[in-house]
Amino acid sequence: MKSLMKKVFAAAAAIATVFGLAATTVATANAADNATLTVSTTDAKFAGKTVNAYKMFSATVSGDGKAVSYTLTDGWKPFFKNSTFDGLTGVTDENVNDQANAYVSKLTGDDLVAFATKASNWAQTKTNNVTAGATARVSNNATDGKYTATFNNLDYGYYVVAVPGATLANANGLYATLVSVHSTQTDADIKGDLPTVDKKVQVNGTDKKNATDAKIGDTLTFTLTSTIPDMSAYDTYTFNFKDTLSKGLTFGQVTSVKVEGVDDPLTVDTDYTVTTPTAPNNTLTVAMNDFKTKQQANAGKKIIVTYTATLNEKAVVGGAGNVNSATIQYSNNPSTDGTGESEPSKVRVFTYGFTVDKYTGDKYDEGATRLAGAEFTLAPKSGTAISFVQVTAGSETENAVYRVAKAGETGTTTTITTPANGKVVFQGLKNGEYTLTETKAPAGYNKLASAIGVKVDGQNNGTDTTPATVAINYNNDNGSDYSQEASNGVIPVQNKSGVTLPSTGGMGTIAFTVIGVLVIALGVAWTLKRKNA
């Protein structure tokens, strides 16, 4: 009996030792959790954004790190019990852990992508009461081209990692990272995209571009293009186009809001509302109404806003142009009803000018005599004279300034007159060829025998702080060979003075001489006659 009891106690001790070792192994694995997860992206749009990690499964790892077992967390059980996944049926409270493990372990390719999308949406839906187990923030600056967010002291587990609001326009796209954290250091990529807007401009039906040129008074057409996001995680969704116009643009009207592939345009005040620009911000807002209800079915399609604006008298001439910037204001957190704003998309509208410097003399320099009173017209090549508004009359020290007139503006003129310093500035022109005609020369000077051809060629493909490169070239016979360059945009225009034409007889002097001789002769004759009397 004593021998049997010794064997029983020995066996019990052995069993206890085995379980003790097992417990030690698990405890060691758990104690070593303190995992670090680093997620990264090369996309600057994510800089400064919040990243959430939702633990779907907890994990235990063997001491050698070769074996991992997962246990479904309580908060995620309704996700598997109540969702309709192909191949996942008969889930109960008793088997949900095994069913979930088996289902997820078999997912690959597009099925895994679709699962990640659904899991991310479900986790972020307020009514499901799932909170992020950890939160990190993406760095504002890139290191080796990557923006990173680091989660420290994570428990081992299987995580859904998502940036709130980062829903791809394509509802089948991947916008959440599924990652198994079962070692002390794990790296993964940030998935998904954020709403963006692409702004373009066109003049007179030309191709849509990031930059264009126009003359004051021209009407331009702007398009704002974005993509309808997947809004599954949201009860309601804010989606607003916000466009800040430069002071050089006068808003016209929103001409259409359309969804790609949908025949009928959206209706103002029903599908969207318009807030027109006002000082000082000059911001146009096109706010979508009940966006999720009306447009969730169109997730992945483009939505395009088109509006018009006119280049006005406040337009910047040359320089970095007239910069206009558009953004999307969008819902970025299903749990808080918060909103974010996309990176701005900018376009620039350029308008140009040049200066005429009227002088006389054989040498063109600072010491040359400048001429006031010369009158000119400026017209597009083979076109009619352009109407201008005088901005500055000019003086002996100040240039005269004329800008292109807007349609219907009063106090306009087609005649441009040089001031005392001889210099007149033409402003508000677009690229093209022009004819500069002197219609009246200053008193005492000969009018130009031919009009002057002028070519304006401004180019800029840089950033919104990069000045335009403007070439002003001209010729003195109004031809098509613009071989002379206007230094600093100044065209010297010479007038030659008139001269007194030579005479051939001097008849007036001869007549006075004859009369004088006759007077003298008559006087002598009269004197002699008195003496003889």
GROMACS .gro file of C-alpha atoms in nm, residues 109-370:
model
  262
  109GLY     CA    1  -0.605   3.638  -5.228
  110ASP     CA    2  -0.923   3.832  -5.301
  111ASP     CA    3  -1.114   3.649  -5.028
  112LEU     CA    4  -0.862   3.770  -4.769
  113VAL     CA    5  -0.886   4.124  -4.906
  114ALA     CA    6  -1.266   4.118  -4.884
  115PHE     CA    7  -1.247   3.984  -4.531
  116ALA     CA    8  -1.008   4.261  -4.425
  117THR     CA    9  -1.247   4.519  -4.567
  118LYS     CA   10  -1.545   4.377  -4.380
  119ALA     CA   11  -1.347   4.339  -4.058
  120SER     CA   12  -1.224   4.698  -4.074
  121ASN     CA   13  -1.572   4.833  -4.141
  122TRP     CA   14  -1.722   4.624  -3.862
  123ALA     CA   15  -1.458   4.730  -3.609
  124GLN     CA   16  -1.512   5.097  -3.687
  125THR     CA   17  -1.892   5.085  -3.673
  126LYS     CA   18  -2.001   5.251  -3.350
  127THR     CA   19  -2.289   5.016  -3.273
  128ASN     CA   20  -2.058   4.712  -3.260
  129ASN     CA   21  -1.880   4.854  -2.954
  130VAL     CA   22  -1.533   4.738  -3.055
  131THR     CA   23  -1.253   4.959  -2.934
  132ALA     CA   24  -0.899   4.975  -3.059
  133GLY     CA   25  -0.656   4.787  -2.841
  134ALA     CA   26  -0.380   5.029  -2.934
  135THR     CA   27  -0.340   5.358  -3.119
  136ALA     CA   28  -0.038   5.513  -3.288
  137ARG     CA   29   0.027   5.818  -3.503
  138VAL     CA   30   0.201   5.826  -3.840
  139SER     CA   31   0.517   6.034  -3.845
  140ASN     CA   32   0.496   6.375  -4.008
  141ASN     CA   33   0.834   6.331  -4.175
  142ALA     CA   34   0.956   6.045  -4.389
  143THR     CA   35   1.265   5.841  -4.311
  144ASP     CA   36   1.417   5.665  -4.610
  145GLY     CA   37   1.101   5.757  -4.800
  146LYS     CA   38   0.863   5.601  -4.548
  147TYR     CA   39   0.615   5.743  -4.298
  148THR     CA   40   0.584   5.514  -3.998
  149ALA     CA   41   0.363   5.449  -3.696
  150THR     CA   42   0.485   5.229  -3.411
  151PHE     CA   43   0.279   5.031  -3.160
  152ASN     CA   44   0.475   4.939  -2.849
  153ASN     CA   45   0.400   4.688  -2.571
  154LEU     CA   46   0.146   4.498  -2.779
  155ASP     CA   47   0.011   4.162  -2.669
  156TYR     CA   48   0.062   3.880  -2.914
  157GLY     CA   49  -0.240   3.843  -3.136
  158TYR     CA   50  -0.402   3.878  -3.476
  159TYR     CA   51  -0.482   4.244  -3.546
  160VAL     CA   52  -0.690   4.448  -3.786
  161VAL     CA   53  -0.488   4.765  -3.841
  162ALA     CA   54  -0.669   5.057  -4.004
  163VAL     CA   55  -0.648   5.433  -4.046
  164PRO     CA   56  -0.991   5.581  -3.961
  165GLY     CA   57  -1.142   5.721  -4.277
  166ALA     CA   58  -0.900   5.539  -4.507
  167THR     CA   59  -1.157   5.373  -4.726
  168LEU     CA   60  -1.064   5.292  -5.079
  169ALA     CA   61  -1.302   5.413  -5.343
  170ASN     CA   62  -1.315   5.060  -5.474
  171ALA     CA   63  -1.529   4.870  -5.224
  172ASN     CA   64  -1.338   4.553  -5.313
  173GLY     CA   65  -1.004   4.715  -5.240
  174LEU     CA   66  -0.790   4.649  -4.935
  175TYR     CA   67  -0.791   4.931  -4.684
  176ALA     CA   68  -0.698   4.746  -4.368
  177THR     CA   69  -0.390   4.549  -4.273
  178LEU     CA   70  -0.433   4.203  -4.123
  179VAL     CA   71  -0.122   4.115  -3.929
  180SER     CA   72  -0.020   3.839  -3.690
  181VAL     CA   73   0.194   3.975  -3.411
  182HIS     CA   74   0.370   3.670  -3.264
  183SER     CA   75   0.726   3.797  -3.227
  184THR     CA   76   0.885   4.090  -3.053
  185GLN     CA   77   0.921   4.291  -3.376
  186THR     CA   78   0.670   4.286  -3.661
  187ASP     CA   79   0.657   4.510  -3.966
  188ALA     CA   80   0.364   4.573  -4.198
  189ASP     CA   81   0.239   4.821  -4.456
  190ILE     CA   82  -0.046   5.065  -4.411
  191LYS     CA   83  -0.325   4.972  -4.648
  192GLY     CA   84  -0.594   5.186  -4.800
  193ASP     CA   85  -0.629   5.537  -4.929
  194LEU     CA   86  -0.783   5.864  -4.821
  195PRO     CA   87  -1.030   6.070  -5.022
  196THR     CA   88  -0.860   6.304  -5.265
  197VAL     CA   89  -0.961   6.564  -5.520
  198ASP     CA   90  -0.808   6.648  -5.856
  199LYS     CA   91  -0.866   7.002  -5.978
  200LYS     CA   92  -0.824   7.101  -6.344
  201VAL     CA   93  -0.887   7.417  -6.546
  202GLN     CA   94  -0.973   7.481  -6.907
  203VAL     CA   95  -1.029   7.789  -7.122
  204ASN     CA   96  -1.249   7.794  -7.430
  205GLY     CA   97  -1.289   7.418  -7.440
  206THR     CA   98  -0.918   7.337  -7.436
  207ASP     CA   99  -0.776   7.033  -7.258
  208LYS     CA  100  -0.804   7.026  -6.882
  209LYS     CA  101  -0.473   7.120  -6.723
  210ASN     CA  102  -0.308   7.213  -6.394
  211ALA     CA  103  -0.218   7.557  -6.528
  212THR     CA  104  -0.340   7.780  -6.808
  213ASP     CA  105  -0.322   8.137  -6.933
  214ALA     CA  106  -0.608   8.378  -6.989
  215LYS     CA  107  -0.680   8.743  -7.044
  216ILE     CA  108  -0.879   8.948  -6.798
  217GLY     CA  109  -1.247   8.893  -6.868
  218ASP     CA  110  -1.205   8.535  -6.991
  219THR     CA  111  -1.439   8.273  -6.847
  220LEU     CA  112  -1.267   7.959  -6.725
  221THR     CA  113  -1.415   7.618  -6.650
  222PHE     CA  114  -1.292   7.426  -6.345
  223THR     CA  115  -1.350   7.058  -6.270
  224LEU     CA  116  -1.315   6.893  -5.929
  225THR     CA  117  -1.292   6.514  -5.949
  226SER     CA  118  -1.302   6.276  -5.654
  227THR     CA  119  -1.403   5.915  -5.594
  228ILE     CA  120  -1.701   5.796  -5.395
  229PRO     CA  121  -1.562   5.603  -5.096
  230ASP     CA  122  -1.691   5.289  -4.933
  231MET     CA  123  -1.903   5.419  -4.645
  232SER     CA  124  -2.006   5.083  -4.500
  233ALA     CA  125  -1.870   5.159  -4.154
  234TYR     CA  126  -2.064   5.484  -4.120
  235ASP     CA  127  -2.419   5.569  -4.025
  236THR     CA  128  -2.392   5.897  -4.214
  237TYR     CA  129  -2.107   6.036  -4.420
  238THR     CA  130  -1.987   6.391  -4.475
  239PHE     CA  131  -1.849   6.458  -4.822
  240ASN     CA  132  -1.798   6.820  -4.927
  241PHE     CA  133  -1.601   6.982  -5.207
  242LYS     CA  134  -1.431   7.300  -5.082
  243ASP     CA  135  -1.263   7.526  -5.336
  244THR     CA  136  -1.085   7.849  -5.248
  245LEU     CA  137  -1.068   8.091  -5.540
  246SER     CA  138  -0.794   8.350  -5.570
  247LYS     CA  139  -0.887   8.717  -5.555
  248GLY     CA  140  -0.826   8.728  -5.928
  249LEU     CA  141  -1.127   8.507  -5.997
  250THR     CA  142  -1.494   8.597  -5.984
  251PHE     CA  143  -1.716   8.293  -5.928
  252GLY     CA  144  -1.976   8.223  -6.194
  253GLN     CA  145  -2.191   7.917  -6.124
  254VAL     CA  146  -2.184   7.545  -6.059
  255THR     CA  147  -2.284   7.402  -6.394
  256SER     CA  148  -2.308   7.034  -6.301
  257VAL     CA  149  -2.242   6.763  -6.045
  258LYS     CA  150  -2.223   6.418  -6.202
  259VAL     CA  151  -2.143   6.061  -6.104
  260GLU     CA  152  -1.941   5.867  -6.357
  261GLY     CA  153  -2.154   5.619  -6.550
  262VAL     CA  154  -2.481   5.770  -6.428
  263ASP     CA  155  -2.681   5.940  -6.700
  264ASP     CA  156  -2.869   6.198  -6.497
  265PRO     CA  157  -2.669   6.469  -6.319
  266LEU     CA  158  -2.731   6.527  -5.951
  267THR     CA  159  -2.986   6.791  -5.855
  268VAL     CA  160  -2.902   7.107  -5.665
  269ASP     CA  161  -3.076   7.144  -5.326
  270THR     CA  162  -3.178   6.778  -5.343
  271ASP     CA  163  -2.852   6.589  -5.388
  272TYR     CA  164  -2.620   6.876  -5.300
  273THR     CA  165  -2.617   7.235  -5.184
  274VAL     CA  166  -2.395   7.520  -5.300
  275THR     CA  167  -2.246   7.791  -5.081
  276THR     CA  168  -2.105   8.059  -5.308
  277PRO     CA  169  -1.773   8.231  -5.233
  278THR     CA  170  -1.772   8.544  -5.020
  279ALA     CA  171  -1.496   8.764  -4.877
  280PRO     CA  172  -1.258   8.721  -4.715
  281ASN     CA  173  -1.211   8.347  -4.774
  282ASN     CA  174  -1.366   8.334  -5.121
  283THR     CA  175  -1.443   7.963  -5.073
  284LEU     CA  176  -1.696   7.769  -5.278
  285THR     CA  177  -1.857   7.473  -5.097
  286VAL     CA  178  -2.051   7.198  -5.271
  287ALA     CA  179  -2.193   6.983  -4.989
  288MET     CA  180  -2.339   6.642  -5.069
  289ASN     CA  181  -2.674   6.564  -4.907
  290ASP     CA  182  -2.743   6.225  -4.746
  291PHE     CA  183  -2.436   6.098  -4.923
  292LYS     CA  184  -2.420   5.743  -4.787
  293THR     CA  185  -2.783   5.665  -4.855
  294LYS     CA  186  -2.772   5.802  -5.207
  295GLN     CA  187  -2.422   5.706  -5.322
  296GLN     CA  188  -2.297   5.398  -5.132
  297ALA     CA  189  -2.409   5.184  -5.425
  298ASN     CA  190  -2.177   5.390  -5.647
  299ALA     CA  191  -1.865   5.341  -5.432
  300GLY     CA  192  -1.562   5.340  -5.657
  301LYS     CA  193  -1.709   5.572  -5.920
  302LYS     CA  194  -1.586   5.921  -5.995
  303ILE     CA  195  -1.789   6.222  -5.888
  304ILE     CA  196  -1.723   6.544  -6.078
  305VAL     CA  197  -1.815   6.903  -5.996
  306THR     CA  198  -1.793   7.158  -6.276
  307TYR     CA  199  -1.811   7.535  -6.227
  308THR     CA  200  -1.715   7.856  -6.402
  309ALA     CA  201  -1.527   8.167  -6.295
  310THR     CA  202  -1.400   8.482  -6.469
  311LEU     CA  203  -1.051   8.629  -6.448
  312ASN     CA  204  -1.097   8.976  -6.302
  313GLU     CA  205  -0.910   9.304  -6.254
  314LYS     CA  206  -0.747   9.181  -5.931
  315ALA     CA  207  -0.559   8.907  -6.112
  316VAL     CA  208  -0.187   8.881  -6.046
  317VAL     CA  209   0.007   8.957  -6.365
  318GLY     CA  210   0.291   8.711  -6.424
  319GLY     CA  211   0.466   8.598  -6.108
  320ALA     CA  212   0.346   8.269  -5.958
  321GLY     CA  213   0.004   8.318  -6.114
  322ASN     CA  214  -0.340   8.311  -5.959
  323VAL     CA  215  -0.343   8.002  -5.737
  324ASN     CA  216  -0.668   7.819  -5.663
  325SER     CA  217  -0.692   7.529  -5.423
  326ALA     CA  218  -0.953   7.255  -5.372
  327THR     CA  219  -0.997   6.993  -5.098
  328ILE     CA  220  -1.243   6.726  -4.990
  329GLN     CA  221  -1.390   6.744  -4.640
  330TYR     CA  222  -1.482   6.388  -4.545
  331SER     CA  223  -1.585   6.169  -4.252
  332ASN     CA  224  -1.271   6.018  -4.100
  333ASN     CA  225  -1.388   5.833  -3.793
  334PRO     CA  226  -1.708   5.628  -3.767
  335SER     CA  227  -1.677   5.623  -3.390
  336THR     CA  228  -1.669   5.997  -3.337
  337ASP     CA  229  -1.840   6.151  -3.641
  338GLY     CA  230  -1.518   6.344  -3.697
  339THR     CA  231  -1.410   6.488  -4.031
  340GLY     CA  232  -1.079   6.530  -4.207
  341GLU     CA  233  -0.962   6.725  -4.507
  342SER     CA  234  -0.773   6.595  -4.807
  343GLU     CA  235  -0.447   6.725  -4.942
  344PRO     CA  236  -0.519   7.033  -5.159
  345SER     CA  237  -0.516   7.011  -5.535
  346LYS     CA  238  -0.401   7.336  -5.694
  347VAL     CA  239  -0.428   7.495  -6.034
  348ARG     CA  240  -0.288   7.826  -6.152
  349VAL     CA  241  -0.419   8.078  -6.398
  350PHE     CA  242  -0.162   8.311  -6.552
  351THR     CA  243  -0.206   8.642  -6.724
  352TYR     CA  244   0.075   8.850  -6.871
  353GLY     CA  245   0.178   9.195  -6.986
  354PHE     CA  246   0.449   9.401  -7.152
  355THR     CA  247   0.571   9.762  -7.163
  356VAL     CA  248   0.611  10.003  -7.454
  357ASP     CA  249   0.889  10.260  -7.412
  358LYS     CA  250   0.842  10.553  -7.651
  359TYR     CA  251   1.162  10.751  -7.727
  360THR     CA  252   1.343  10.956  -7.989
  361GLY     CA  253   1.709  10.978  -8.082
  362ASP     CA  254   1.966  10.750  -8.238
  363LYS     CA  255   2.053  10.568  -7.915
  364TYR     CA  256   1.815  10.380  -7.686
  365ASP     CA  257   1.930  10.414  -7.328
  366GLU     CA  258   1.826  10.581  -7.003
  367GLY     CA  259   1.938  10.917  -7.137
  368ALA     CA  260   1.723  10.902  -7.449
  369THR     CA  261   1.441  11.155  -7.480
  370ARG     CA  262   1.102  11.000  -7.396
   0.00000   0.00000   0.00000
